[in-house]
mmCIF file of C-alpha atoms in Angstrom:
data_model
loop_
_atom_site.group_PDB
_atom_site.id
_atom_site.type_symbol
_atom_site.label_atom_id
_atom_site.label_comp_id
_atom_site.label_asym_id
_atom_site.label_seq_id
_atom_site.Cartn_x
_atom_site.Cartn_y
_atom_site.Cartn_z
ATOM 1 C CA MET A 27 25.295 -6.260 8.961
ATOM 2 C CA SER A 28 26.260 -9.732 8.874
ATOM 3 C CA ALA A 29 22.990 -10.681 7.303
ATOM 4 C CA LEU A 30 23.926 -8.324 4.048
ATOM 5 C CA ARG A 31 27.724 -9.594 3.779
ATOM 6 C CA GLU A 32 27.732 -12.719 1.554
ATOM 7 C CA PRO A 33 24.937 -11.737 -1.103
ATOM 8 C CA ARG A 34 26.843 -8.486 -1.094
ATOM 9 C CA ALA A 35 30.126 -10.225 -2.106
ATOM 10 C CA ASP A 36 28.123 -11.909 -5.059
ATOM 11 C CA LEU A 37 27.471 -8.171 -6.159
ATOM 12 C CA ALA A 38 30.999 -7.816 -5.867
ATOM 13 C CA ARG A 39 31.986 -10.607 -8.297
ATOM 14 C CA GLU A 40 29.394 -9.351 -10.361
ATOM 15 C CA GLY A 41 30.907 -5.782 -10.578
ATOM 16 C CA GLY A 42 33.863 -6.927 -12.167
ATOM 17 C CA PRO A 43 34.906 -7.103 -16.004
ATOM 18 C CA ARG A 44 32.331 -7.722 -18.303
ATOM 19 C CA GLY A 45 32.560 -11.138 -20.490
ATOM 20 C CA GLU A 46 32.322 -11.232 -24.212
ATOM 21 C CA GLY A 47 29.321 -11.972 -25.528
ATOM 22 C CA ALA A 48 25.725 -11.142 -25.147
ATOM 23 C CA SER A 49 24.756 -14.387 -23.420
ATOM 24 C CA ARG A 50 27.715 -13.575 -20.525
ATOM 25 C CA ASN A 51 26.494 -10.095 -20.499
ATOM 26 C CA GLU A 52 22.998 -11.679 -19.790
ATOM 27 C CA ALA A 53 24.027 -14.377 -17.418
ATOM 28 C CA SER A 54 25.856 -11.631 -15.299
ATOM 29 C CA GLU A 55 22.542 -9.478 -14.749
ATOM 30 C CA LEU A 56 20.889 -12.362 -13.620
ATOM 31 C CA ARG A 57 22.994 -13.325 -10.960
ATOM 32 C CA VAL A 58 22.842 -9.758 -10.247
ATOM 33 C CA VAL A 59 19.341 -9.835 -9.898
ATOM 34 C CA LEU A 60 19.350 -12.921 -8.175
ATOM 35 C CA ALA A 61 21.933 -11.528 -5.680
ATOM 36 C CA VAL A 62 19.777 -8.811 -4.887
ATOM 37 C CA ALA A 63 16.711 -10.436 -4.384
ATOM 38 C CA ARG A 64 18.418 -12.843 -1.649
ATOM 39 C CA LYS A 65 19.804 -9.758 -0.625
ATOM 40 C CA ASP A 66 16.348 -8.797 0.529
ATOM 41 C CA LEU A 67 14.808 -11.963 1.355
ATOM 42 C CA LEU A 68 17.451 -12.860 4.025
ATOM 43 C CA GLN A 69 17.581 -9.568 5.392
ATOM 44 C CA GLU A 70 13.814 -9.717 6.085
ATOM 45 C CA LEU A 71 14.101 -13.437 7.336
ATOM 46 C CA ARG A 72 16.339 -12.267 9.644
ATOM 47 C CA SER A 73 14.929 -8.873 11.075
ATOM 48 C CA ARG A 74 11.238 -9.826 10.323
ATOM 49 C CA ALA A 75 10.299 -6.431 10.487
ATOM 50 C CA ALA A 76 7.841 -6.240 8.105
ATOM 51 C CA THR A 77 6.593 -9.828 8.468
ATOM 52 C CA VAL A 78 5.378 -9.228 11.967
ATOM 53 C CA ALA A 79 3.998 -6.041 10.818
ATOM 54 C CA THR A 80 1.629 -6.877 7.777
ATOM 55 C CA LEU A 81 0.531 -10.152 8.929
ATOM 56 C CA PHE A 82 -0.898 -8.343 12.085
ATOM 57 C CA PHE A 83 -2.388 -5.713 9.653
ATOM 58 C CA SER A 84 -3.862 -8.096 7.634
ATOM 59 C CA ALA A 85 -5.225 -10.121 10.701
ATOM 60 C CA VAL A 86 -6.853 -7.158 12.055
ATOM 61 C CA THR A 87 -8.120 -6.141 8.688
ATOM 62 C CA LEU A 88 -10.238 -9.169 8.431
ATOM 63 C CA VAL A 89 -11.288 -9.921 11.990
ATOM 64 C CA MET A 90 -12.926 -5.920 11.760
ATOM 65 C CA MET A 91 -14.336 -6.277 8.171
ATOM 66 C CA GLY A 92 -15.832 -10.013 9.296
ATOM 67 C CA PHE A 93 -17.422 -8.180 12.109
ATOM 68 C CA ALA A 94 -18.665 -4.847 10.442
ATOM 69 C CA LEU A 95 -20.469 -6.912 7.512
ATOM 70 C CA GLY A 96 -22.667 -9.054 9.534
ATOM 71 C CA ARG A 97 -23.452 -12.607 8.997
ATOM 72 C CA GLU A 98 -25.611 -12.291 5.771
ATOM 73 C CA GLN A 99 -23.896 -14.511 3.319
ATOM 74 C CA ALA A 100 -24.833 -12.717 0.376
ATOM 75 C CA VAL A 101 -23.152 -9.926 1.832
ATOM 76 C CA LEU A 102 -19.859 -11.687 3.100
ATOM 77 C CA ASN A 103 -19.587 -13.547 -0.825
ATOM 78 C CA LEU A 104 -19.922 -9.799 -2.440
ATOM 79 C CA ALA A 105 -17.023 -8.256 0.035
ATOM 80 C CA ALA A 106 -14.473 -11.097 1.206
ATOM 81 C CA PRO A 107 -13.010 -10.917 -2.815
ATOM 82 C CA GLY A 108 -12.294 -6.819 -1.842
ATOM 83 C CA VAL A 109 -11.507 -7.246 1.610
ATOM 84 C CA LEU A 110 -8.743 -9.940 0.753
ATOM 85 C CA TRP A 111 -7.043 -7.338 -1.450
ATOM 86 C CA VAL A 112 -7.561 -4.042 0.056
ATOM 87 C CA ALA A 113 -5.444 -6.397 3.131
ATOM 88 C CA LEU A 114 -3.189 -7.329 0.302
ATOM 89 C CA ALA A 115 -2.372 -3.563 -1.002
ATOM 90 C CA PHE A 116 -1.986 -1.541 2.191
ATOM 91 C CA ALA A 117 0.352 -4.533 3.398
ATOM 92 C CA GLY A 118 2.265 -4.611 0.466
ATOM 93 C CA VAL A 119 2.637 -1.272 1.110
ATOM 94 C CA ILE A 120 4.395 -1.457 4.133
ATOM 95 C CA SER A 121 6.284 -4.190 3.019
ATOM 96 C CA ALA A 122 7.800 -1.830 0.242
ATOM 97 C CA ALA A 123 8.615 0.759 2.267
ATOM 98 C CA GLN A 124 10.912 -1.100 4.767
ATOM 99 C CA ASN A 125 12.630 -2.459 2.430
ATOM 100 C CA PHE A 126 14.195 0.438 1.282
ATOM 101 C CA GLN A 127 14.586 2.333 4.362
ATOM 102 C CA SER A 128 16.583 -0.535 5.660
ATOM 103 C CA ASP A 129 18.794 -0.282 3.314
ATOM 104 C CA LEU A 130 18.837 3.242 3.464
ATOM 105 C CA GLU A 131 19.535 2.955 7.311
ATOM 106 C CA GLU A 132 22.568 0.659 7.166
ATOM 107 C CA GLY A 133 24.063 2.296 3.879
ATOM 108 C CA ALA A 134 23.059 -0.851 1.443
ATOM 109 C CA PHE A 135 21.315 0.896 -1.064
ATOM 110 C CA GLU A 136 24.316 3.308 -1.460
ATOM 111 C CA GLN A 137 26.477 0.820 -2.009
ATOM 112 C CA LEU A 138 24.325 -1.192 -4.165
ATOM 113 C CA LEU A 139 24.125 1.855 -6.515
ATOM 114 C CA LEU A 140 28.471 1.897 -6.574
ATOM 115 C CA TYR A 141 28.729 -1.337 -8.150
ATOM 116 C CA PRO A 142 29.138 -1.334 -12.367
ATOM 117 C CA VAL A 143 25.851 -2.838 -12.736
ATOM 118 C CA PRO A 144 22.136 -1.824 -14.899
ATOM 119 C CA ARG A 145 20.063 0.354 -12.531
ATOM 120 C CA ALA A 146 17.212 -2.198 -14.181
ATOM 121 C CA ALA A 147 18.903 -5.457 -12.534
ATOM 122 C CA ILE A 148 18.531 -3.660 -8.863
ATOM 123 C CA PHE A 149 15.380 -2.741 -9.337
ATOM 124 C CA LEU A 150 14.306 -5.896 -11.273
ATOM 125 C CA GLY A 151 16.124 -8.135 -7.665
ATOM 126 C CA LYS A 152 14.030 -5.933 -5.250
ATOM 127 C CA LEU A 153 11.119 -7.096 -7.508
ATOM 128 C CA LEU A 154 11.902 -9.982 -7.443
ATOM 129 C CA ALA A 155 12.110 -9.753 -3.170
ATOM 130 C CA ASN A 156 9.156 -8.287 -3.135
ATOM 131 C CA TRP A 157 6.508 -10.189 -5.613
ATOM 132 C CA LEU A 158 8.049 -13.388 -3.595
ATOM 133 C CA TYR A 159 7.236 -11.910 -0.635
ATOM 134 C CA LEU A 160 3.556 -10.545 -1.617
ATOM 135 C CA THR A 161 2.792 -13.807 -2.932
ATOM 136 C CA ALA A 162 3.115 -15.841 0.144
ATOM 137 C CA LEU A 163 1.918 -13.224 1.991
ATOM 138 C CA GLY A 164 -0.812 -13.747 -0.278
ATOM 139 C CA ALA A 165 -1.106 -17.941 -0.248
ATOM 140 C CA LEU A 166 -1.316 -17.350 3.631
ATOM 141 C CA VAL A 167 -4.207 -14.505 3.757
ATOM 142 C CA ALA A 168 -6.466 -15.864 1.086
ATOM 143 C CA PRO A 169 -7.140 -19.507 3.199
ATOM 144 C CA VAL A 170 -8.125 -17.410 6.271
ATOM 145 C CA ALA A 171 -10.047 -14.974 4.456
ATOM 146 C CA PHE A 172 -12.095 -17.570 2.865
ATOM 147 C CA VAL A 173 -12.568 -19.332 6.010
ATOM 148 C CA LEU A 174 -12.988 -15.974 7.702
ATOM 149 C CA PHE A 175 -16.124 -15.021 5.369
ATOM 150 C CA GLY A 176 -17.356 -18.148 5.441
ATOM 151 C CA VAL A 177 -17.428 -18.212 1.112
ATOM 152 C CA GLU A 178 -17.759 -21.195 -0.923
ATOM 153 C CA LEU A 179 -15.358 -21.740 -4.204
ATOM 154 C CA GLY A 180 -16.419 -22.555 -7.581
ATOM 155 C CA ALA A 181 -14.741 -25.949 -9.298
ATOM 156 C CA ALA A 182 -12.246 -23.140 -11.142
ATOM 157 C CA ALA A 183 -11.242 -21.267 -8.143
ATOM 158 C CA TRP A 184 -8.432 -24.098 -8.095
ATOM 159 C CA TYR A 185 -6.407 -22.515 -10.613
ATOM 160 C CA VAL A 186 -7.788 -18.836 -11.113
ATOM 161 C CA VAL A 187 -7.133 -17.977 -7.548
ATOM 162 C CA PRO A 188 -3.690 -19.083 -7.726
ATOM 163 C CA ALA A 189 -3.363 -17.048 -10.972
ATOM 164 C CA THR A 190 -4.947 -14.105 -9.583
ATOM 165 C CA LEU A 191 -2.609 -13.907 -6.846
ATOM 166 C CA LEU A 192 0.791 -14.349 -8.798
ATOM 167 C CA LEU A 193 -0.672 -11.831 -11.518
ATOM 168 C CA GLY A 194 -2.176 -9.505 -8.950
ATOM 169 C CA THR A 195 0.865 -9.557 -6.612
ATOM 170 C CA PHE A 196 3.312 -9.114 -9.828
ATOM 171 C CA GLY A 197 1.580 -5.783 -10.996
ATOM 172 C CA PHE A 198 1.299 -4.395 -7.309
ATOM 173 C CA ALA A 199 4.789 -5.253 -6.096
ATOM 174 C CA VAL A 200 6.138 -3.531 -9.510
ATOM 175 C CA ILE A 201 4.104 -0.150 -9.030
ATOM 176 C CA ALA A 202 5.464 -0.836 -4.842
ATOM 177 C CA THR A 203 8.764 -1.356 -5.918
ATOM 178 C CA PHE A 204 9.156 1.905 -8.227
ATOM 179 C CA TYR A 205 7.138 4.060 -6.091
ATOM 180 C CA ALA A 206 9.473 3.012 -2.366
ATOM 181 C CA GLY A 207 12.394 3.735 -4.609
ATOM 182 C CA LEU A 208 11.008 7.385 -5.521
ATOM 183 C CA THR A 209 10.546 8.067 -2.223
ATOM 184 C CA ALA A 210 13.071 6.444 -0.311
ATOM 185 C CA ASN A 211 15.059 9.486 0.394
ATOM 186 C CA LEU A 212 11.643 11.701 1.651
ATOM 187 C CA GLN A 213 11.024 13.204 4.836
ATOM 188 C CA ALA A 214 7.202 12.105 4.419
ATOM 189 C CA ARG A 215 7.849 9.288 2.331
ATOM 190 C CA GLU A 216 5.301 7.234 4.666
ATOM 191 C CA ALA A 217 2.661 9.711 3.642
ATOM 192 C CA LEU A 218 3.238 10.058 -0.190
ATOM 193 C CA LEU A 219 3.831 6.448 -0.616
ATOM 194 C CA PRO A 220 0.380 5.109 -0.664
ATOM 195 C CA VAL A 221 -1.081 8.642 -1.958
ATOM 196 C CA LEU A 222 1.399 7.938 -5.217
ATOM 197 C CA MET A 223 0.922 4.365 -5.686
ATOM 198 C CA PHE A 224 -2.800 3.729 -5.034
ATOM 199 C CA PRO A 225 -4.545 5.837 -8.090
ATOM 200 C CA VAL A 226 -1.569 3.636 -10.198
ATOM 201 C CA ILE A 227 -2.392 0.513 -8.735
ATOM 202 C CA VAL A 228 -6.563 0.644 -9.214
ATOM 203 C CA PRO A 229 -6.577 -1.568 -12.437
ATOM 204 C CA VAL A 230 -4.281 -4.146 -10.868
ATOM 205 C CA MET A 231 -6.935 -3.740 -7.937
ATOM 206 C CA LEU A 232 -9.759 -3.591 -10.533
ATOM 207 C CA GLY A 233 -9.032 -6.833 -11.920
ATOM 208 C CA ALA A 234 -7.512 -8.751 -8.831
ATOM 209 C CA VAL A 235 -10.906 -8.322 -7.271
ATOM 210 C CA ARG A 236 -12.887 -9.037 -9.922
ATOM 211 C CA ALA A 237 -11.039 -12.065 -10.733
ATOM 212 C CA THR A 238 -11.358 -13.458 -7.499
ATOM 213 C CA GLU A 239 -15.436 -12.650 -7.452
ATOM 214 C CA ALA A 240 -15.696 -14.987 -10.554
ATOM 215 C CA VAL A 241 -15.032 -17.781 -8.760
ATOM 216 C CA VAL A 242 -16.541 -16.923 -5.401
ATOM 217 C CA GLY A 243 -20.252 -18.673 -5.037
ATOM 218 C CA ARG A 244 -19.912 -19.694 -8.671
ATOM 219 C CA SER A 245 -17.491 -21.117 -11.321
ATOM 220 C CA ASP A 246 -17.094 -18.616 -13.762
ATOM 221 C CA ALA A 247 -13.873 -19.128 -15.824
ATOM 222 C CA ALA A 248 -14.431 -17.200 -18.649
ATOM 223 C CA LEU A 249 -15.207 -14.375 -16.772
ATOM 224 C CA ALA A 250 -12.544 -14.584 -14.578
ATOM 225 C CA GLY A 251 -10.269 -15.387 -17.827
ATOM 226 C CA GLY A 252 -11.061 -11.747 -18.646
ATOM 227 C CA TRP A 253 -10.214 -10.286 -15.827
ATOM 228 C CA LEU A 254 -6.875 -12.096 -15.712
ATOM 229 C CA GLN A 255 -5.730 -11.073 -19.221
ATOM 230 C CA LEU A 256 -6.426 -7.010 -17.894
ATOM 231 C CA LEU A 257 -4.156 -8.178 -15.078
ATOM 232 C CA GLY A 258 -1.062 -10.090 -17.286
ATOM 233 C CA GLY A 259 -2.094 -6.629 -19.537
ATOM 234 C CA PHE A 260 -1.358 -4.233 -17.461
ATOM 235 C CA GLY A 261 1.308 -6.217 -15.569
ATOM 236 C CA LEU A 262 3.379 -6.323 -18.381
ATOM 237 C CA VAL A 263 2.945 -2.413 -19.185
ATOM 238 C CA TYR A 264 3.916 -1.388 -15.329
ATOM 239 C CA PHE A 265 6.778 -3.481 -15.885
ATOM 240 C CA VAL A 266 8.162 -1.884 -18.755
ATOM 241 C CA VAL A 267 7.922 1.190 -18.377
ATOM 242 C CA CYS A 268 9.218 1.141 -14.127
ATOM 243 C CA SER A 269 12.049 -0.818 -15.463
ATOM 244 C CA ALA A 270 12.989 1.742 -17.955
ATOM 245 C CA LEU A 271 12.228 5.007 -16.039
ATOM 246 C CA PHE A 272 14.282 3.155 -12.081
ATOM 247 C CA HIS A 273 17.278 5.029 -13.324
ATOM 248 C CA PHE A 274 16.337 7.872 -13.280
ATOM 249 C CA VAL A 275 14.716 7.468 -9.924
ATOM 250 C CA VAL A 276 17.272 6.425 -8.548
ATOM 251 C CA ASP A 277 19.994 8.729 -9.855
ATOM 252 C CA GLU A 278 18.007 11.879 -8.538
#
């Protein structure tokens, strides 16, 4: 419980009387967002519950698919982007579910809802923590996947792959955070979360895989740019919708 005291104290200070003016309110809400994200990241750094599970799952997925696909390089080049994003998707489900589960077990989420702060600020804080975690995980897993599958990256990969990781993990984190909150109090949440999430994240997965494919074995920056625009567009739509609906989810 000590891991949560300092961030919660930050939240308590933000729950005081509102300052005058819109700029002060926005600054106050920003501090709430950062305090929630800090709480979640500190909690994970000290418990490492999701980190161990996601790293193990990602490693097993990459190794098993590497053996299953054989040694034909053309096949490996085609499969590597899909395998990479499937590993990140399932790892993201584990991470988001563990995030809310830890809060519920320790009563932290109920305390967050008692503070007089916008529900959207809580959502944004949890989203920020999940996004940073998934981005860091992708930065670790992607080089391992490319080396394991022996793929050659095109000249545009140095900026296309990081941009794809940032936009892809953002869109995925938005949906994962929203649906993890939706299913947090359900008995079958572990089974329901991927069932509800995966149909919605199909555009994000498709865009991320195609953008990565555009720089594997070639360097088609124009093609990658089109898929990155798709990723950014869907991420923005998901962000606006989920932020607006989150208070209905947690207040039920």
